[in-house]
Amino acid sequence: MTMPGWGRAGAPGAGAGSPGRRPAAAWRRAAARWPAVARLPLAALLLAGPLAAAELPPASERLPREPLVVDLAAQGRQVGRPGGEIATLVGRARDIRYISTYSYTRLVGYDAQLTLRPDLLARFESEGDKVFTFTLREGHRWSDGQPFTAEDFRYWWEDVATNKDLSPAGPPEFMMVDGRLPRFEVLDPARVRFTWDAPNPRFLPELASPRDPFIYRPAHYLKRVHARYAAKADLDAAAKQQKLKGWAALHNRLDAMFEQSNPDLPTLQPWRVTNIAPATRFVFVRNPYYHRVDAQGQQLPYVDRVHMDVAASGLLAAKANAGEADLLFRGLNMEDIPILREGERAKGYRTHLWPTARGSELALYPNLTATDPAWRKLNRDVRFRRALSLAIDRRTLNNALLFGLGTEGNDTVVEGSPLYRPEYRTLHAAYDPAEASRLLDAIGLDQRNGAGIRLMPDGRELEIVVETDGESSMLTDGLTLVAEFWREVGVKLFVKPQDRTVLRNRAYAGATVMVAAQGLDLAMPTAEMPPDELAPVHQDTYAWPKWGQYVETKGREGEPCDVPEARALIDLNGQWMATGDAEVQARVWAEMLKNRAENQWVIGTVSGALQPVVARNRLLNVPDRATYSWKPTALIGVYRMDEFFWGSNPKEAAR
């Protein structure tokens, strides 16, 4: 079908098919026609900088013939004026990579109403979720002025994603349907097509995700370090000089689309990075070829530069209070609100409070694939999971953690989702310590020691080691209260904070018994969004990492799911993945959410935290109130940071 309101793409023209199958001699002849900049020596490539401002053509020549015109008035926003810079803070240097989440420039992306729209693309067509045809904007250019064309998609698909040296694991998993990759075609320089034999309804949502999969690459830049287009011996020598293993490692280092660690890599994002670590300030400057304009024809982004200053994560709120950030949200939480409010008048900023869309602010993940056989047996007993849920006084947690403003109950979708049902939130989530004790007794945990702690069948105390990454004081404070609630029913809780990477590796190995973390990321879904977060198909879900490993690796690692109720989630997820029928997708979501509530795979507590979003008073077009989430809003991404602009005080706009 053609997406309504965006016109139709033309029929496939002559020469349809991929040009990527030509022999090497043909590629050498084609290389002779590349722009001169594409044939620079490797040393020049590694040292090359961007075009200087004086070399830029006029703005009218930098825009695509059909730019994306944003209707600010329809959004209730003001037409801005260009200039100035925004200073923000990050807790560690590598967090600068999230600028692609904040600025949210995608082939297709969600708008504020969570409707998929073309962005970098001029238009897209979907035929039964099997055939996807993408049409590019004529005259669209990378940040270095080189054309953005179908060749950039072909290069990613044939020379990166399916190249065993660069991508040993193959293309991203969402490109697979029934174990098969799509057929890729270049229809003409401005159109490409991906075709599957069966529906792939998650293809477009994945392209709109908070972490862009970047299914295109600046071919003109990266071909110079690819062994298909340059002498492998020369590339390996260059890699050795940089203490890398070979040409593939060199290519991957320069191909830093998400990591933002290569300032010379051309981008299509609104700002590009200009320096690398080690540094305490990272400077992003505007992309002079960005494709969006306002109704008056002014090119976006309005702001010239974004500065990201590295600060200790525990000091972000204090630094915002001291006026050291023009815009800040990531790294702040509800407990920071008092200190943020204190500095508003003196430092000229305001603290917006955005409701979060997260299944639970504190969720407990019993590991059903734990290697310890005694804990594995207990965690797999639904009575045990329900008992632990019933033993939690969520009202007290709500008052202590969320000032009584939260919603108590299970880890499920929030009311803003059309898939929300009250029973998903409340089932087995009331505070009933008597019923919790009865269930624990029925399991056989009816023996206690002198301290009143129940004993496991092997004689050990029923002490649950709950592991967490230790980055959120809300989690650790909440666990302190949960420990008191569980002790009342004879269960001991020990909190073990650690580095996030260590925690994940322990979970993947089956070493964790239970993990405390935030709940559902995709807590405000529509039926058209993939429900895979609810099923044991990914290893990064702490409730069943080994089952997820098995699915992700196609049986090479992990364990097959052997619990029928959990297996049902895998089957339901498969049904969603195999259809483009919205009614079927909604039914699948409902069954999976009901299954999640009935089985207490994850023990939720309270949701509905408020996210502080600090912004200078004169930084305009920042929403006063909006939904904050990782998925699907990409934190602040769908609210278009490129449309933020400075008001009338030039001293505040330019430091």
XYZ file of C-alpha atoms in Angstrom:
655
model
C 0.000 0.000 0.000
C 1.007 3.639 -0.378
C 1.202 5.559 2.888
C -1.654 8.127 2.776
C -0.736 11.721 2.152
C 2.770 11.090 0.858
C 2.179 10.273 -2.797
C 3.198 7.217 -4.775
C 6.587 6.079 -5.869
C 7.018 5.458 -9.558
C 7.039 1.998 -11.019
C 10.368 0.168 -11.114
C 12.361 1.409 -14.041
C 14.748 -0.259 -16.395
C 17.821 -1.629 -14.778
C 16.047 -2.828 -11.642
C 18.156 -5.145 -9.598
C 21.237 -4.850 -7.488
C 24.427 -3.474 -9.021
C 26.393 -5.260 -6.338
C 26.981 -8.429 -8.358
C 29.378 -6.903 -10.865
C 32.874 -8.443 -11.157
C 35.866 -6.746 -9.594
C 36.983 -5.282 -12.927
C 33.657 -3.509 -13.284
C 34.027 -2.099 -9.788
C 37.462 -0.749 -10.674
C 36.000 0.969 -13.724
C 33.186 2.374 -11.577
C 35.716 3.633 -9.031
C 37.291 5.787 -11.712
C 34.035 7.729 -11.899
C 33.829 8.427 -8.136
C 34.367 12.027 -7.034
C 37.995 12.987 -6.531
C 37.502 13.122 -2.775
C 36.679 9.395 -2.864
C 40.105 8.554 -4.262
C 42.222 10.281 -1.633
C 45.099 8.224 -0.228
C 44.322 6.320 2.947
C 46.481 8.644 5.056
C 44.494 11.611 3.785
C 41.274 9.778 4.598
C 42.299 9.232 8.185
C 43.333 12.850 8.627
C 40.719 14.573 6.481
C 38.470 17.155 8.063
C 35.020 18.436 7.064
C 34.397 21.208 4.600
C 35.190 24.638 5.964
C 32.284 27.059 6.318
C 33.731 29.330 3.619
C 33.561 26.445 1.109
C 29.848 25.816 1.631
C 27.411 26.605 -1.164
C 24.299 28.700 -0.407
C 21.607 27.086 1.725
C 19.294 26.732 -1.288
C 21.897 24.481 -2.913
C 22.456 22.418 0.221
C 18.861 21.276 0.652
C 17.215 18.346 -1.119
C 14.879 19.317 -3.933
C 12.044 18.061 -1.709
C 13.057 18.871 1.885
C 10.968 17.787 4.841
C 8.862 20.843 5.729
C 7.842 20.773 9.402
C 4.543 22.360 10.360
C 5.415 24.029 13.657
C 2.058 25.775 13.936
C 0.226 22.445 13.789
C 2.376 21.289 16.713
C 1.598 24.423 18.707
C 5.202 25.578 18.331
C 6.856 28.803 17.297
C 8.874 29.381 14.170
C 12.383 29.862 15.501
C 15.496 31.669 14.489
C 18.902 30.116 13.880
C 21.898 30.503 16.116
C 23.400 29.742 19.486
C 24.397 26.553 21.195
C 23.001 24.142 23.752
C 25.107 22.828 26.617
C 24.165 19.515 28.214
C 25.852 16.960 30.477
C 26.726 13.273 30.225
C 27.827 10.911 32.960
C 30.609 9.340 30.894
C 32.301 10.064 27.594
C 30.744 7.193 25.655
C 27.254 8.524 26.442
C 27.686 11.108 23.696
C 26.430 8.332 21.368
C 22.894 8.979 22.592
C 22.770 12.212 20.610
C 21.368 10.158 17.729
C 18.547 9.158 20.094
C 17.906 12.740 21.232
C 18.014 14.221 17.726
C 16.031 11.288 16.284
C 16.591 11.472 12.544
C 15.428 8.235 10.915
C 14.507 6.807 7.546
C 11.028 6.548 9.045
C 10.207 7.742 12.549
C 7.371 8.258 14.975
C 5.789 11.647 15.373
C 4.491 12.882 18.738
C 1.257 10.913 18.122
C 3.307 7.721 17.546
C 2.409 7.530 13.874
C 5.158 6.372 11.498
C 6.180 9.054 9.014
C 8.909 9.277 6.363
C 11.825 11.408 7.498
C 15.071 10.895 5.606
C 12.940 9.122 3.024
C 10.710 11.128 0.716
C 8.177 8.300 0.881
C 7.846 4.586 1.498
C 5.492 1.875 0.310
C 4.605 -1.375 2.056
C 2.892 -4.209 0.239
C 1.459 -6.538 2.865
C 4.511 -5.971 5.079
C 6.429 -8.140 2.594
C 7.682 -5.653 0.014
C 9.081 -2.305 1.157
C 10.034 0.313 -1.419
C 11.977 3.355 -0.234
C 12.246 6.571 -2.227
C 15.014 9.007 -1.300
C 14.869 12.792 -1.470
C 16.362 14.008 -4.723
C 19.477 16.062 -4.073
C 19.854 14.904 -0.455
C 23.486 15.033 0.684
C 25.658 13.746 3.479
C 27.204 16.258 5.865
C 30.328 16.402 3.686
C 28.283 17.387 0.636
C 28.395 14.021 -1.144
C 25.085 12.620 -2.519
C 22.974 10.272 -0.404
C 21.800 7.618 -2.869
C 20.715 4.011 -3.235
C 24.383 3.074 -3.378
C 24.639 3.820 0.348
C 21.990 1.151 1.022
C 23.619 -1.309 -1.349
C 26.996 -0.793 0.284
C 25.566 -1.499 3.751
C 23.701 -4.595 2.618
C 26.273 -6.245 0.351
C 29.564 -4.935 1.722
C 28.875 -4.589 5.457
C 25.838 -6.501 6.714
C 26.436 -9.654 4.663
C 30.239 -9.440 4.716
C 31.584 -12.129 7.047
C 34.722 -10.128 7.886
C 32.789 -7.040 8.977
C 29.630 -8.718 10.315
C 30.473 -12.259 11.475
C 26.988 -12.686 12.970
C 25.336 -11.552 9.756
C 22.722 -8.845 9.253
C 20.572 -7.615 12.168
C 18.124 -10.194 13.428
C 15.091 -8.127 12.453
C 16.107 -8.588 8.802
C 15.427 -12.326 9.099
C 11.994 -13.837 8.455
C 11.625 -17.594 8.880
C 15.405 -17.836 8.815
C 15.661 -16.081 5.447
C 17.108 -12.743 4.442
C 15.264 -10.401 2.089
C 15.944 -9.865 -1.566
C 17.516 -6.454 -1.957
C 17.213 -4.407 -5.147
C 18.423 -1.045 -6.333
C 15.614 0.170 -8.587
C 17.352 3.403 -9.542
C 19.680 5.880 -7.808
C 16.824 7.144 -5.620
C 14.894 3.929 -4.888
C 15.630 0.642 -3.143
C 13.452 -2.333 -2.298
C 13.529 -5.054 0.355
C 11.350 -8.115 -0.338
C 10.508 -10.988 1.995
C 8.423 -14.073 1.134
C 6.501 -13.692 4.402
C 5.456 -10.550 6.323
C 8.044 -8.644 8.317
C 5.841 -6.278 10.359
C 8.670 -5.217 12.642
C 10.865 -3.851 9.839
C 9.570 -0.278 9.929
C 9.250 -0.105 13.760
C 12.877 -1.210 14.046
C 13.957 1.562 11.691
C 12.128 3.998 14.003
C 13.692 2.618 17.184
C 15.641 4.726 19.726
C 18.864 3.118 18.552
C 18.981 3.579 14.818
C 20.069 0.362 13.019
C 21.531 2.535 10.210
C 20.750 0.280 7.252
C 22.787 2.600 5.044
C 26.369 3.819 5.117
C 28.364 6.654 3.461
C 29.746 4.402 0.737
C 31.963 7.109 -0.769
C 33.822 7.400 2.534
C 34.025 3.780 3.676
C 34.894 2.150 0.341
C 38.411 3.502 0.756
C 38.966 1.174 3.705
C 37.143 -1.857 2.326
C 39.154 -4.740 0.871
C 36.698 -5.074 -2.019
C 37.602 -1.630 -3.337
C 41.163 -1.028 -2.109
C 44.366 -3.067 -1.851
C 43.991 -5.357 1.164
C 47.744 -5.291 1.861
C 47.711 -1.489 2.094
C 44.676 -1.562 4.369
C 46.200 -4.209 6.636
C 49.382 -2.143 6.882
C 47.376 0.928 7.847
C 45.494 -1.132 10.415
C 48.744 -2.421 11.884
C 49.998 1.147 12.313
C 46.924 1.815 14.439
C 47.453 -1.453 16.367
C 44.440 -3.127 14.802
C 44.265 -6.706 13.573
C 43.399 -6.025 9.966
C 41.368 -4.109 7.419
C 38.035 -5.190 8.920
C 38.955 -3.786 12.334
C 40.028 -0.542 10.670
C 36.763 -0.338 8.747
C 34.704 -1.006 11.876
C 36.582 1.653 13.819
C 35.846 4.282 11.189
C 32.269 3.051 10.725
C 31.045 4.594 13.993
C 27.521 5.610 12.997
C 26.129 5.179 16.513
C 29.208 5.543 18.705
C 30.080 9.061 17.456
C 33.785 8.258 17.771
C 34.873 9.285 14.252
C 34.456 13.028 13.575
C 35.211 12.554 9.868
C 32.421 10.048 9.244
C 29.701 11.791 7.204
C 26.291 11.875 8.838
C 22.658 12.666 8.042
C 21.904 13.683 11.636
C 21.306 17.369 12.545
C 24.680 17.698 14.294
C 28.021 15.950 13.814
C 30.736 15.394 16.390
C 34.027 17.299 15.985
C 36.349 15.730 18.563
C 37.113 12.383 20.161
C 37.956 10.974 23.579
C 39.729 11.592 25.838
C 37.930 14.877 26.398
C 35.733 16.527 28.994
C 33.718 18.438 26.377
C 32.432 17.097 23.089
C 31.314 19.613 20.499
C 28.687 18.827 17.859
C 28.208 21.283 15.001
C 25.248 21.586 12.660
C 25.044 19.485 9.530
C 24.969 22.065 6.703
C 23.079 19.613 4.454
C 20.329 18.658 6.894
C 17.063 17.871 5.128
C 14.444 19.573 7.334
C 13.159 23.158 7.007
C 10.426 25.164 8.694
C 7.447 26.717 6.894
C 9.474 29.876 6.228
C 12.195 27.885 4.505
C 14.727 28.183 7.328
C 16.967 25.138 7.479
C 17.002 23.135 10.672
C 18.448 22.591 13.191
C 17.995 26.066 14.595
C 20.858 25.664 17.069
C 24.393 25.773 15.655
C 26.178 23.649 18.257
C 25.542 21.142 21.008
C 28.119 20.830 23.772
C 28.210 17.648 25.842
C 30.255 18.094 29.023
C 31.338 15.012 30.971
C 30.478 15.096 34.683
C 30.162 12.508 37.420
C 26.693 10.992 37.191
C 26.019 11.753 40.858
C 26.625 15.460 40.250
C 24.331 16.028 37.275
C 21.461 17.460 39.340
C 23.812 19.710 41.328
C 25.399 21.013 38.144
C 21.988 21.693 36.649
C 21.082 23.545 39.856
C 24.230 25.646 39.362
C 23.153 26.589 35.848
C 25.730 24.489 34.006
C 23.231 22.921 31.569
C 20.873 24.497 29.074
C 19.058 21.202 28.566
C 19.275 18.080 30.708
C 17.124 15.026 31.298
C 19.079 11.775 31.051
C 20.650 11.022 34.437
C 17.983 12.905 36.405
C 15.154 11.296 38.386
C 12.326 12.208 40.737
C 14.464 12.533 43.822
C 16.377 15.338 42.090
C 13.269 17.507 41.748
C 13.736 19.463 45.045
C 17.321 20.514 44.258
C 16.366 21.338 40.675
C 13.465 23.515 41.821
C 15.765 25.434 44.175
C 17.947 26.791 41.381
C 15.232 27.765 38.908
C 14.811 31.434 39.773
C 18.496 32.244 40.259
C 19.768 30.395 37.206
C 16.956 31.090 34.763
C 15.778 27.593 33.967
C 12.587 25.612 34.471
C 12.076 21.996 35.487
C 9.452 20.328 33.350
C 7.977 17.162 34.836
C 7.177 14.607 32.147
C 5.306 11.400 33.041
C 7.357 8.326 32.196
C 6.026 5.403 30.194
C 7.711 2.484 31.919
C 6.117 -0.736 33.098
C 7.578 -0.433 36.599
C 10.155 1.819 38.205
C 11.356 -1.152 40.272
C 10.859 -4.638 38.862
C 12.170 -7.947 40.191
C 13.271 -10.598 37.701
C 13.413 -14.161 39.108
C 15.851 -16.010 36.837
C 14.041 -19.061 35.497
C 17.262 -20.223 33.844
C 19.495 -19.961 36.934
C 22.161 -22.674 37.090
C 21.525 -23.377 40.792
C 18.974 -26.244 40.595
C 17.228 -25.367 43.867
C 16.684 -21.749 42.868
C 15.728 -22.716 39.340
C 12.983 -24.954 40.712
C 11.684 -22.257 43.056
C 11.778 -19.472 40.482
C 9.844 -21.644 38.033
C 7.047 -22.264 40.527
C 4.332 -19.688 39.827
C 3.205 -19.941 43.463
C 6.623 -18.694 44.584
C 6.532 -15.728 42.208
C 2.978 -14.841 43.227
C 3.864 -15.112 46.908
C 6.741 -12.671 46.505
C 4.407 -10.283 44.671
C 1.654 -10.511 47.290
C 4.182 -9.859 50.070
C 5.095 -6.382 48.730
C 3.342 -3.353 50.230
C 3.197 -1.273 47.076
C 1.352 1.599 48.766
C 4.308 2.179 51.066
C 6.694 1.913 48.114
C 4.639 4.452 46.189
C 4.724 6.950 49.048
C 8.438 6.465 49.654
C 9.671 6.473 46.064
C 7.135 8.477 44.067
C 5.598 10.801 46.686
C 2.378 8.790 46.380
C 1.923 9.913 42.757
C 2.636 6.557 41.134
C 0.475 3.642 40.045
C 0.793 0.451 42.051
C 0.762 -2.988 40.474
C 2.356 -5.271 37.933
C 4.970 -4.529 35.306
C 2.736 -3.936 32.294
C 1.689 -1.314 29.760
C 0.535 2.085 31.004
C -2.855 3.721 30.603
C -1.692 5.823 27.676
C -1.507 2.660 25.554
C -4.610 1.464 23.669
C -3.634 -2.040 24.811
C -3.970 -1.216 28.523
C -6.428 -3.197 30.680
C -6.805 -2.605 34.453
C -6.577 -6.315 35.267
C -3.085 -6.505 33.764
C -1.956 -4.068 36.448
C -3.782 -5.525 39.465
C -3.754 -9.335 39.087
C -1.823 -10.961 41.986
C -0.518 -7.499 42.947
C -2.509 -6.690 46.114
C -0.744 -6.599 49.477
C -1.733 -9.884 51.151
C 1.039 -11.278 53.392
C -1.271 -13.977 54.769
C -1.885 -15.406 51.297
C 1.823 -15.056 50.515
C 2.669 -17.149 53.600
C 0.063 -19.750 52.664
C 1.567 -20.125 49.184
C 5.102 -20.437 50.570
C 3.939 -23.115 52.990
C 2.194 -24.980 50.168
C 5.420 -25.046 48.162
C 7.122 -26.831 51.063
C 8.930 -23.811 52.514
C 7.223 -24.283 55.865
C 10.331 -24.775 58.008
C 12.032 -21.778 59.670
C 15.184 -21.153 61.654
C 15.407 -19.346 64.982
C 15.378 -15.954 63.241
C 12.100 -16.764 61.514
C 13.674 -17.171 58.063
C 12.279 -20.010 55.995
C 14.534 -22.884 55.013
C 14.964 -24.290 51.537
C 14.622 -28.075 51.015
C 18.434 -28.425 51.121
C 18.584 -26.652 54.508
C 19.852 -23.279 53.308
C 18.184 -20.097 54.459
C 15.683 -18.707 51.964
C 17.951 -15.747 51.262
C 17.422 -14.216 47.822
C 20.449 -12.369 46.489
C 18.975 -9.576 44.358
C 21.574 -8.148 42.001
C 21.369 -4.660 40.499
C 23.597 -2.291 38.552
C 23.649 0.131 41.489
C 23.132 3.158 39.220
C 19.697 4.115 40.558
C 19.165 5.121 44.160
C 15.440 4.544 43.591
C 16.161 0.859 43.023
C 18.380 0.477 46.063
C 16.016 2.450 48.305
C 13.081 0.416 47.054
C 14.882 -2.867 47.666
C 15.524 -1.834 51.267
C 11.766 -1.609 51.768
C 11.075 -4.833 49.864
C 13.530 -6.583 52.181
C 11.423 -5.512 55.159
C 8.192 -6.680 53.519
C 9.618 -10.078 52.601
C 11.128 -10.634 56.035
C 7.585 -10.500 57.445
C 6.791 -13.678 55.486
C 10.118 -15.353 56.275
C 12.111 -14.444 53.164
C 15.516 -12.803 53.449
C 16.742 -10.375 50.774
C 20.355 -9.389 50.186
C 21.141 -6.570 47.740
C 24.233 -6.965 45.565
C 25.055 -3.873 43.466
C 27.686 -4.150 40.742
C 28.786 -2.822 37.380
C 26.116 -3.164 34.702
C 28.355 -5.108 32.318
C 29.300 -7.561 35.065
C 25.650 -7.964 35.999
C 24.613 -8.738 32.438
C 27.379 -11.263 31.962
C 26.416 -13.000 35.205
C 22.793 -13.134 34.103
C 23.716 -14.520 30.691
C 25.760 -17.231 32.406
C 22.858 -18.182 34.704
C 24.702 -17.011 37.821
C 22.002 -14.609 39.021
C 19.062 -15.764 41.127
C 17.125 -12.522 40.861
C 17.813 -9.101 39.361
C 16.258 -5.746 40.196
C 15.930 -3.298 37.319
C 13.394 -1.074 35.636
C 10.414 -2.744 34.001
C 9.038 -2.714 30.462
C 10.738 -0.252 28.147
C 7.922 -0.425 25.612
C 5.107 0.373 28.034
C 3.058 2.595 25.717
C 2.762 0.376 22.651
C 0.263 0.205 19.863
C -0.650 -3.139 18.334
C 1.612 -2.353 15.359
C 4.723 -2.351 17.568
C 6.591 -5.657 18.133
C 5.743 -7.468 21.427
C 9.041 -9.373 21.610
C 10.001 -7.743 24.936
C 7.266 -9.909 26.502
C 8.651 -13.216 25.203
C 11.834 -15.198 26.019
C 13.478 -14.439 22.697
C 16.279 -12.085 23.816
C 19.079 -12.838 26.237
C 19.006 -9.340 27.725
C 15.770 -10.032 29.628
C 16.847 -10.984 33.143
C 13.911 -13.367 33.705
C 15.097 -15.938 31.132
C 18.464 -15.069 29.588
C 19.404 -18.615 28.563
C 16.117 -19.127 26.731
C 16.725 -15.868 24.920
C 20.258 -16.967 24.029
C 18.877 -20.143 22.505
C 16.485 -18.215 20.267
C 18.988 -15.510 19.322
C 21.736 -18.005 18.423
C 19.330 -20.451 16.753
C 20.179 -23.164 19.249
C 23.950 -22.769 19.317
C 23.970 -21.422 22.889
C 21.625 -21.272 25.848
C 18.755 -23.666 26.539
C 15.431 -24.338 24.804
C 12.425 -23.030 26.704
C 10.835 -25.970 28.544
C 8.082 -24.211 30.521
C 4.793 -24.468 28.549
C 3.413 -21.120 29.732
C 6.593 -19.345 28.644
C 6.745 -21.341 25.427
C 3.285 -19.969 24.662
C 4.783 -16.461 24.639
C 7.337 -17.520 22.022
C 4.557 -18.945 19.872
C 2.414 -15.829 20.260
C 5.352 -13.613 19.392
C 5.858 -15.736 16.288
C 2.226 -15.190 15.329
C 2.669 -11.421 15.571
C 5.850 -11.555 13.524
C 4.106 -13.527 10.785
C 1.218 -11.171 10.075
C 0.463 -7.651 8.980
C -3.174 -7.929 10.148
C -3.769 -5.271 12.825
C -6.608 -7.249 14.440
C -4.440 -10.341 14.814
C -1.609 -8.216 16.197
C -3.943 -6.663 18.812
C -5.216 -10.103 19.839
C -1.662 -11.391 20.241
C -0.713 -8.410 22.404
C -3.753 -8.999 24.637
C -2.939 -12.687 25.128
C 0.718 -11.975 25.883
C -0.107 -9.239 28.414
C -2.637 -11.519 30.120
C -0.063 -14.327 30.234
C 2.483 -11.929 31.754
C 0.121 -10.869 34.537
C -1.081 -14.378 35.353
C 2.399 -15.872 35.548
C 4.267 -13.020 37.262
C 7.356 -13.626 35.129
C 8.451 -10.187 36.309
C 7.319 -8.812 39.673
C 6.356 -5.184 39.215
C 5.858 -2.668 42.014
C 5.020 0.952 41.085
C 5.049 2.945 37.851
C 4.411 6.537 36.890
C 7.548 8.376 37.932
C 7.947 11.955 36.750
C 11.016 12.682 34.656
C 12.655 16.069 35.266
C 13.517 17.823 32.006
C 15.584 20.914 32.734
C 15.585 23.668 30.086
C 16.605 27.324 30.079
C 13.695 29.758 30.191
C 14.625 31.192 26.812
C 15.147 27.808 25.154
C 11.836 27.595 23.312
C 9.751 24.808 21.753
C 10.643 22.447 24.609
C 7.323 20.774 25.551
C 6.100 21.673 29.005
C 4.634 18.185 29.394
C 5.175 15.104 27.251
C 5.620 11.371 27.668
C 9.176 10.278 28.451
C 10.301 6.773 27.542
C 13.073 4.852 25.835
C 10.582 3.203 23.503
C 8.815 4.524 21.529
C 9.555 8.230 22.188
C 13.376 7.847 22.073
C 13.605 9.844 25.330
C 12.954 13.355 23.897
C 13.583 12.288 20.297
C 10.069 12.413 18.863
C 9.708 15.984 20.164
C 12.327 17.180 17.673
C 15.315 18.743 19.395
C 16.299 20.311 16.067
C 13.263 22.603 16.458
C 14.411 24.005 19.816
C 15.687 27.585 19.569
C 16.819 30.486 21.704
C 14.626 33.429 22.567
C 15.543 37.082 22.540
C 18.567 37.177 24.875
C 21.668 36.744 22.681
C 23.998 36.500 25.680
C 22.195 33.391 26.841
C 21.987 31.938 23.330
C 25.726 32.225 22.614
C 28.135 31.629 25.455
